[in-house]
Amino acid sequence: MTKKRVLSCIQPTGEIHIGNYFGAVKNWVDIQDQYDCVYGVVDLHAMTMPYDARNLQENTTQMFIDLLACGIDPSRSVLFVQSLVPQHTELTWIFSCVTSYGELSRMTQFKDKVDQLDESGGKKNFVSAGLFTYPVLQAADILIYKASFVPVGKDQEQHLELSRNIAVRFNNQFGDYFPEPAPLYTDVPKLMSLADPTKKMSKSLGEKHYISLFEPEDSIRKKVKTAVTDVGGQPGGEMSPGVVNLFTIIRACGNIPAWEELNRQYAKGTLRYSDLKNIAADSLVDTLRPFREKRTEMNSDRSKVNRLMHESSAVARRYAAKVLDDVKERTGLVK
Ligand code: TRP
């Protein structure tokens, strides 16, 4: 039986933090045998908000390395760089002709990003057509591989729905061709900010709110040690968000025996938060160490990485070229 195809992408907008890893990337790694997986680093999407051209190439390469360091395996999955597969942009044009101005105007992420640009003001207050058509490029990312499933978070549901509408509209107009991609939901842990555990962990909150996946050990320990908890409630009472978050970290790292024991102590009212923090920090340090080592190793041989990046993108390109060829035939373009 042939495996169903899964596709997902990440923007190269800086380092992955443990919230991104446990909430998304770990799942990409875990499903590599179960599905025919295609993953991408989407550098073209990163151009839709103000950015520094001097850093983009480096950020893209580093993101490619970081995904490999956490376990994306190029012998089992395809990992491409979006700008190395120009068929995505060609298909975007064709798709933009079956997408309405109205549906793009209703995209909540577009509206949120426009607000963000308005707030930053000054010369950054420029809303590009690229930001507006961002979801069409995303639909092309998905459909050019005829993906059946897309692992996405809540924030991307609307974009995925648009991708389905584009597929349906294309099929109606040009004959059945694209499958309708469905979301792939998995039960993933949601990590909260360490400094304000009522908010989702995010880089935009600031340094002390998140832990980068490749953070040095002493810094990991320091951030966990100073994580917000509470003054200690009644035995067996409801856990405060900060305490829940530390338990979530321990469980996400797979340290189940410790997680069970600490839960028992919590129920009895004997849990010391210093112990909880030490175990959370140890679990994280142990889990992340191999990633950091692999990253350092790959960073020491960039020419090898470059070769791999081009080879893996070439695999994607061959597939994408075939689909684009079919699309051109159907849409009446000269070949
Ligand atoms: N928009 C996604 C995000 O910001 C990134 C993305 C681009 C993506 N193309 C995609 C995700 C295709 C899934 C499938 O997270």
Tab-separated table of C-alpha atoms and ligand atoms in Angstrom:
chain	number	residue	atom	x	y	z
A	1	MET	CA	0.000	0.000	0.000
A	2	THR	CA	1.331	3.409	-0.854
A	3	LYS	CA	1.624	5.837	1.994
A	4	LYS	CA	-0.396	9.028	2.097
A	5	ARG	CA	1.559	12.203	1.611
A	6	VAL	CA	2.017	14.723	4.402
A	7	LEU	CA	3.342	18.210	3.777
A	8	SER	CA	4.325	20.942	6.183
A	9	CYS	CA	6.554	23.994	6.100
A	10	ILE	CA	8.279	26.398	8.439
A	11	GLN	CA	9.473	29.945	7.878
A	12	PRO	CA	13.164	30.677	8.447
A	13	THR	CA	12.485	33.558	10.802
A	14	GLY	CA	14.968	32.680	13.537
A	15	GLU	CA	15.592	29.895	16.004
A	16	ILE	CA	13.114	27.162	16.870
A	17	HIS	CA	12.114	27.209	20.547
A	18	ILE	CA	10.977	24.261	22.663
A	19	GLY	CA	7.327	25.252	22.144
A	20	ASN	CA	7.717	24.955	18.345
A	21	TYR	CA	9.620	21.716	18.744
A	22	PHE	CA	7.260	19.852	21.080
A	23	GLY	CA	4.188	21.438	19.483
A	24	ALA	CA	5.034	20.766	15.839
A	25	VAL	CA	8.487	19.666	14.683
A	26	LYS	CA	8.682	16.616	16.978
A	27	ASN	CA	5.492	15.366	15.371
A	28	TRP	CA	7.006	15.840	11.888
A	29	VAL	CA	9.908	13.675	13.025
A	30	ASP	CA	7.658	11.023	14.588
A	31	ILE	CA	5.456	10.450	11.515
A	32	GLN	CA	8.260	9.933	9.001
A	33	ASP	CA	7.695	6.179	8.691
A	34	GLN	CA	3.943	6.345	8.718
A	35	TYR	CA	3.567	8.826	5.844
A	36	ASP	CA	5.347	9.932	2.707
A	37	CYS	CA	6.608	13.191	4.202
A	38	VAL	CA	7.616	16.361	2.416
A	39	TYR	CA	8.812	19.286	4.521
A	40	GLY	CA	9.975	22.707	3.468
A	41	VAL	CA	11.799	25.789	4.644
A	42	VAL	CA	9.710	28.569	3.129
A	43	ASP	CA	12.053	31.486	2.530
A	44	LEU	CA	9.699	33.199	0.049
A	45	HIS	CA	7.069	33.481	2.759
A	46	ALA	CA	9.649	35.135	5.021
A	47	MET	CA	9.885	38.017	2.526
A	48	THR	CA	6.297	39.098	3.143
A	49	MET	CA	7.148	40.962	6.356
A	50	PRO	CA	10.023	43.448	6.771
A	51	TYR	CA	13.287	41.500	6.886
A	52	ASP	CA	17.008	41.961	6.379
A	53	ALA	CA	18.269	40.491	3.094
A	54	ARG	CA	21.727	40.049	4.619
A	55	ASN	CA	20.378	37.416	7.017
A	56	LEU	CA	17.853	35.471	4.988
A	57	GLN	CA	20.263	33.087	3.268
A	58	GLU	CA	21.936	32.246	6.557
A	59	ASN	CA	18.614	31.852	8.385
A	60	THR	CA	17.351	29.506	5.675
A	61	THR	CA	20.465	27.342	5.807
A	62	GLN	CA	20.427	27.306	9.600
A	63	MET	CA	16.751	26.301	9.671
A	64	PHE	CA	17.532	23.485	7.227
A	65	ILE	CA	20.301	22.294	9.569
A	66	ASP	CA	18.128	22.684	12.665
A	67	LEU	CA	15.388	20.487	11.219
A	68	LEU	CA	17.950	17.791	10.431
A	69	ALA	CA	19.446	18.190	13.916
A	70	CYS	CA	16.084	17.458	15.510
A	71	GLY	CA	15.588	14.332	13.474
A	72	ILE	CA	14.149	15.091	10.049
A	73	ASP	CA	15.852	12.361	8.078
A	74	PRO	CA	16.532	13.110	4.395
A	75	SER	CA	16.752	9.400	3.608
A	76	ARG	CA	13.098	9.013	4.627
A	77	SER	CA	11.618	12.469	3.975
A	78	VAL	CA	12.063	15.190	1.408
A	79	LEU	CA	13.247	18.476	2.901
A	80	PHE	CA	13.281	21.310	0.389
A	81	VAL	CA	14.031	25.015	0.349
A	82	GLN	CA	11.090	26.795	-1.250
A	83	SER	CA	13.045	29.210	-3.465
A	84	LEU	CA	14.995	26.252	-4.910
A	85	VAL	CA	11.736	24.848	-6.266
A	86	PRO	CA	10.548	27.657	-8.592
A	87	GLN	CA	7.458	25.684	-9.599
A	88	HIS	CA	5.831	26.860	-6.347
A	89	THR	CA	5.832	30.449	-7.559
A	90	GLU	CA	4.636	29.515	-11.035
A	91	LEU	CA	1.725	27.584	-9.605
A	92	THR	CA	0.995	30.528	-7.298
A	93	TRP	CA	0.256	32.699	-10.319
A	94	ILE	CA	-2.116	30.161	-11.800
A	95	PHE	CA	-3.828	29.685	-8.430
A	96	SER	CA	-4.139	33.441	-7.934
A	97	CYS	CA	-6.415	33.400	-10.977
A	98	VAL	CA	-8.811	30.994	-9.227
A	99	THR	CA	-8.697	32.838	-5.894
A	100	SER	CA	-10.946	35.805	-5.216
A	101	TYR	CA	-9.876	39.133	-3.830
A	102	GLY	CA	-12.687	38.778	-1.302
A	103	GLU	CA	-11.498	35.526	0.208
A	104	LEU	CA	-7.942	36.824	0.591
A	105	SER	CA	-9.316	39.951	2.294
A	106	ARG	CA	-11.007	37.737	4.877
A	107	MET	CA	-7.813	35.988	5.996
A	108	THR	CA	-7.399	36.790	9.687
A	109	GLN	CA	-3.614	36.322	9.616
A	110	PHE	CA	-3.398	38.959	6.895
A	111	LYS	CA	-5.419	41.379	8.994
A	112	ASP	CA	-3.336	40.617	12.098
A	113	LYS	CA	-0.105	41.224	10.224
A	114	VAL	CA	-1.410	44.475	8.773
A	115	ASP	CA	-2.171	45.600	12.348
A	116	GLN	CA	1.322	44.548	13.396
A	117	LEU	CA	2.806	46.648	10.571
A	118	ASP	CA	0.610	49.594	11.510
A	119	GLU	CA	1.847	49.415	15.079
A	120	SER	CA	5.510	49.345	14.073
A	121	GLY	CA	4.760	52.386	11.876
A	122	GLY	CA	7.405	54.461	10.106
A	123	LYS	CA	8.681	53.221	6.788
A	124	LYS	CA	7.789	49.682	7.775
A	125	ASN	CA	4.162	50.676	7.412
A	126	PHE	CA	4.001	49.135	3.964
A	127	VAL	CA	1.586	46.313	3.211
A	128	SER	CA	2.910	44.332	0.267
A	129	ALA	CA	0.842	42.451	-2.282
A	130	GLY	CA	3.040	39.512	-1.254
A	131	LEU	CA	1.562	39.591	2.239
A	132	PHE	CA	-1.897	39.620	0.680
A	133	THR	CA	-1.237	36.656	-1.619
A	134	TYR	CA	0.771	34.742	1.011
A	135	PRO	CA	-2.022	32.123	1.390
A	136	VAL	CA	-1.999	31.437	-2.372
A	137	LEU	CA	1.708	30.590	-2.196
A	138	GLN	CA	0.911	28.369	0.777
A	139	ALA	CA	-1.785	26.580	-1.257
A	140	ALA	CA	0.791	26.039	-4.007
A	141	ASP	CA	3.247	24.585	-1.438
A	142	ILE	CA	0.642	22.045	-0.432
A	143	LEU	CA	-1.017	21.201	-3.728
A	144	ILE	CA	2.092	20.984	-5.891
A	145	TYR	CA	2.905	17.797	-3.940
A	146	LYS	CA	-0.739	16.661	-4.012
A	147	ALA	CA	-0.535	16.290	-0.241
A	148	SER	CA	-3.375	14.486	1.552
A	149	PHE	CA	-2.564	15.819	5.008
A	150	VAL	CA	-1.109	18.960	6.479
A	151	PRO	CA	-0.146	18.973	10.173
A	152	VAL	CA	-1.120	22.460	11.252
A	153	GLY	CA	-1.949	24.411	14.338
A	154	LYS	CA	-5.165	26.325	14.908
A	155	ASP	CA	-3.655	29.502	13.473
A	156	GLN	CA	-3.271	27.879	10.042
A	157	GLU	CA	-6.739	26.341	9.715
A	158	GLN	CA	-8.113	29.185	7.641
A	159	HIS	CA	-5.188	28.989	5.225
A	160	LEU	CA	-5.719	25.274	4.817
A	161	GLU	CA	-9.398	25.810	4.153
A	162	LEU	CA	-8.482	28.275	1.420
A	163	SER	CA	-6.144	25.668	-0.080
A	164	ARG	CA	-9.082	23.261	-0.234
A	165	ASN	CA	-11.266	25.895	-1.901
A	166	ILE	CA	-8.561	26.569	-4.454
A	167	ALA	CA	-8.262	22.827	-5.189
A	168	VAL	CA	-12.025	22.494	-5.618
A	169	ARG	CA	-12.297	25.545	-7.830
A	170	PHE	CA	-9.393	24.414	-9.981
A	171	ASN	CA	-10.923	20.944	-10.309
A	172	ASN	CA	-14.316	22.353	-11.288
A	173	GLN	CA	-12.825	24.580	-13.913
A	174	PHE	CA	-10.118	22.339	-15.358
A	175	GLY	CA	-11.154	18.783	-14.464
A	176	ASP	CA	-10.501	16.709	-11.373
A	177	TYR	CA	-6.832	16.863	-10.518
A	178	PHE	CA	-5.921	18.007	-7.011
A	179	PRO	CA	-6.868	16.108	-3.844
A	180	GLU	CA	-8.395	18.222	-1.063
A	181	PRO	CA	-5.773	18.441	1.677
A	182	ALA	CA	-7.050	17.701	5.172
A	183	PRO	CA	-5.589	18.883	8.470
A	184	LEU	CA	-3.639	16.296	10.444
A	185	TYR	CA	-4.342	16.844	14.099
A	186	THR	CA	-2.207	15.201	16.728
A	187	ASP	CA	-2.279	15.554	20.438
A	188	VAL	CA	0.771	17.729	21.020
A	189	PRO	CA	1.804	19.462	24.235
A	190	LYS	CA	1.300	23.196	24.368
A	191	LEU	CA	4.085	24.980	26.198
A	192	MET	CA	3.464	28.279	27.907
A	193	SER	CA	5.816	31.179	28.541
A	194	LEU	CA	8.122	30.570	31.523
A	195	ALA	CA	7.843	34.143	32.731
A	196	ASP	CA	4.108	34.469	32.113
A	197	PRO	CA	2.541	30.991	32.007
A	198	THR	CA	-0.877	32.355	31.053
A	199	LYS	CA	0.504	33.101	27.570
A	200	LYS	CA	1.614	30.671	24.882
A	201	MET	CA	5.409	30.393	24.589
A	202	SER	CA	6.516	32.776	21.872
A	203	LYS	CA	9.671	34.583	20.887
A	204	SER	CA	7.838	37.864	20.496
A	205	LEU	CA	7.244	37.989	24.272
A	206	GLY	CA	10.982	38.351	24.927
A	207	GLU	CA	14.108	36.387	25.935
A	208	LYS	CA	13.015	35.162	29.351
A	209	HIS	CA	9.729	33.765	28.058
A	210	TYR	CA	11.110	30.987	25.881
A	211	ILE	CA	13.939	28.456	25.645
A	212	SER	CA	15.584	28.019	22.289
A	213	LEU	CA	16.085	24.458	21.107
A	214	PHE	CA	19.836	24.989	21.023
A	215	GLU	CA	20.241	27.068	24.126
A	216	PRO	CA	23.354	26.457	26.278
A	217	GLU	CA	22.753	24.250	29.331
A	218	ASP	CA	23.413	26.918	31.936
A	219	SER	CA	20.912	29.222	30.303
A	220	ILE	CA	18.266	26.454	30.169
A	221	ARG	CA	18.776	25.810	33.883
A	222	LYS	CA	18.607	29.475	34.735
A	223	LYS	CA	15.364	30.031	32.837
A	224	VAL	CA	13.688	26.981	34.371
A	225	LYS	CA	14.874	27.968	37.846
A	226	THR	CA	13.363	31.436	37.542
A	227	ALA	CA	10.145	30.205	35.889
A	228	VAL	CA	6.998	31.623	37.487
A	229	THR	CA	5.167	29.122	39.734
A	230	ASP	CA	3.132	30.137	42.788
A	231	VAL	CA	3.472	30.216	46.574
A	232	GLY	CA	2.202	26.641	46.957
A	233	GLY	CA	-1.478	25.797	47.265
A	234	GLN	CA	-3.484	23.266	49.244
A	235	PRO	CA	-2.536	19.583	48.871
A	236	GLY	CA	-4.319	18.106	45.891
A	237	GLY	CA	-5.725	21.470	44.797
A	238	GLU	CA	-5.663	22.714	41.259
A	239	MET	CA	-2.196	23.398	39.831
A	240	SER	CA	-1.308	26.916	38.838
A	241	PRO	CA	-0.448	27.488	35.141
A	242	GLY	CA	3.297	27.728	35.828
A	243	VAL	CA	3.333	24.408	37.683
A	244	VAL	CA	1.274	22.735	34.962
A	245	ASN	CA	3.806	24.043	32.444
A	246	LEU	CA	6.760	22.442	34.253
A	247	PHE	CA	4.881	19.140	34.422
A	248	THR	CA	4.141	19.462	30.699
A	249	ILE	CA	7.838	19.957	29.945
A	250	ILE	CA	8.824	16.849	31.925
A	251	ARG	CA	6.185	14.758	30.179
A	252	ALA	CA	7.032	16.149	26.733
A	253	CYS	CA	10.650	15.083	27.312
A	254	GLY	CA	9.367	11.552	27.895
A	255	ASN	CA	10.405	11.417	31.564
A	256	ILE	CA	7.225	9.588	32.572
A	257	PRO	CA	8.408	7.899	35.808
A	258	ALA	CA	9.499	11.262	37.231
A	259	TRP	CA	6.280	12.854	36.010
A	260	GLU	CA	4.216	10.215	37.842
A	261	GLU	CA	6.221	10.467	41.041
A	262	LEU	CA	6.021	14.280	41.100
A	263	ASN	CA	2.271	14.087	40.515
A	264	ARG	CA	1.920	11.793	43.524
A	265	GLN	CA	3.914	14.261	45.618
A	266	TYR	CA	1.739	17.106	44.384
A	267	ALA	CA	-1.435	15.246	45.363
A	268	LYS	CA	-0.057	14.660	48.857
A	269	GLY	CA	1.091	18.259	49.185
A	270	THR	CA	4.751	17.282	49.627
A	271	LEU	CA	6.072	18.462	46.275
A	272	ARG	CA	8.913	20.958	46.469
A	273	TYR	CA	8.960	23.269	43.470
A	274	SER	CA	12.751	23.305	43.577
A	275	ASP	CA	12.688	19.538	42.870
A	276	LEU	CA	10.119	20.020	40.122
A	277	LYS	CA	12.318	22.653	38.506
A	278	ASN	CA	15.504	20.615	38.811
A	279	ILE	CA	13.869	17.620	37.153
A	280	ALA	CA	12.320	19.786	34.430
A	281	ALA	CA	15.730	21.345	33.724
A	282	ASP	CA	17.524	17.954	33.726
A	283	SER	CA	14.908	16.452	31.401
A	284	LEU	CA	15.256	19.325	28.963
A	285	VAL	CA	19.044	19.363	29.052
A	286	ASP	CA	19.174	15.588	28.395
A	287	THR	CA	16.636	15.787	25.574
A	288	LEU	CA	18.245	18.739	23.825
A	289	ARG	CA	21.920	17.773	24.175
A	290	PRO	CA	22.011	15.456	21.112
A	291	PHE	CA	20.303	18.128	18.993
A	292	ARG	CA	22.919	20.675	19.928
A	293	GLU	CA	25.729	18.240	19.205
A	294	LYS	CA	24.313	17.347	15.803
A	295	ARG	CA	23.844	21.013	14.960
A	296	THR	CA	27.437	21.875	15.892
A	297	GLU	CA	28.695	18.986	13.792
A	298	MET	CA	26.704	20.048	10.725
A	299	ASN	CA	27.657	23.674	11.136
A	300	SER	CA	31.299	22.640	10.895
A	301	ASP	CA	30.761	21.286	7.368
A	302	ARG	CA	28.643	23.785	5.516
A	303	SER	CA	29.637	22.558	2.055
A	304	LYS	CA	28.185	19.159	2.881
A	305	VAL	CA	24.997	20.828	4.130
A	306	ASN	CA	24.766	22.876	0.972
A	307	ARG	CA	25.056	19.792	-1.167
A	308	LEU	CA	22.351	18.063	0.839
A	309	MET	CA	20.082	21.105	0.632
A	310	HIS	CA	20.374	21.180	-3.157
A	311	GLU	CA	20.021	17.424	-3.588
A	312	SER	CA	16.948	17.217	-1.428
A	313	SER	CA	15.379	20.246	-3.128
A	314	ALA	CA	16.084	18.635	-6.517
A	315	VAL	CA	13.965	15.643	-5.493
A	316	ALA	CA	11.115	18.032	-4.696
A	317	ARG	CA	11.695	19.876	-7.961
A	318	ARG	CA	11.314	16.739	-10.053
A	319	TYR	CA	7.965	16.017	-8.471
A	320	ALA	CA	6.791	19.624	-8.683
A	321	ALA	CA	7.799	19.909	-12.349
A	322	LYS	CA	5.620	16.950	-13.269
A	323	VAL	CA	2.579	18.443	-11.530
A	324	LEU	CA	3.158	21.877	-13.048
A	325	ASP	CA	3.383	20.275	-16.455
A	326	ASP	CA	-0.048	18.664	-15.956
A	327	VAL	CA	-1.424	21.972	-14.712
A	328	LYS	CA	-0.155	23.844	-17.766
A	329	GLU	CA	-1.783	21.283	-20.024
A	330	ARG	CA	-5.120	21.636	-18.234
A	331	THR	CA	-5.092	25.402	-18.065
A	332	GLY	CA	-4.282	25.841	-21.742
A	333	LEU	CA	-0.758	27.182	-21.460
A	334	VAL	CA	1.711	26.581	-24.262
A	335	LYS	CA	4.256	23.917	-23.439
B	1	TRP	N1	2.092	29.759	6.973
B	1	TRP	C1	2.803	28.743	7.721
B	1	TRP	C2	3.198	29.325	9.082
B	1	TRP	O1	3.389	30.512	9.212
B	1	TRP	C3	4.030	28.288	6.998
B	1	TRP	C4	3.701	27.577	5.734
B	1	TRP	C5	3.988	27.980	4.476
B	1	TRP	C6	3.066	26.306	5.634
B	1	TRP	N2	3.581	27.056	3.571
B	1	TRP	C7	2.994	26.029	4.238
B	1	TRP	C8	2.548	25.405	6.572
B	1	TRP	C9	2.402	24.846	3.796
B	1	TRP	C10	1.951	24.231	6.114
B	1	TRP	C11	1.877	23.957	4.730
B	1	TRP	O2	3.372	28.574	10.009
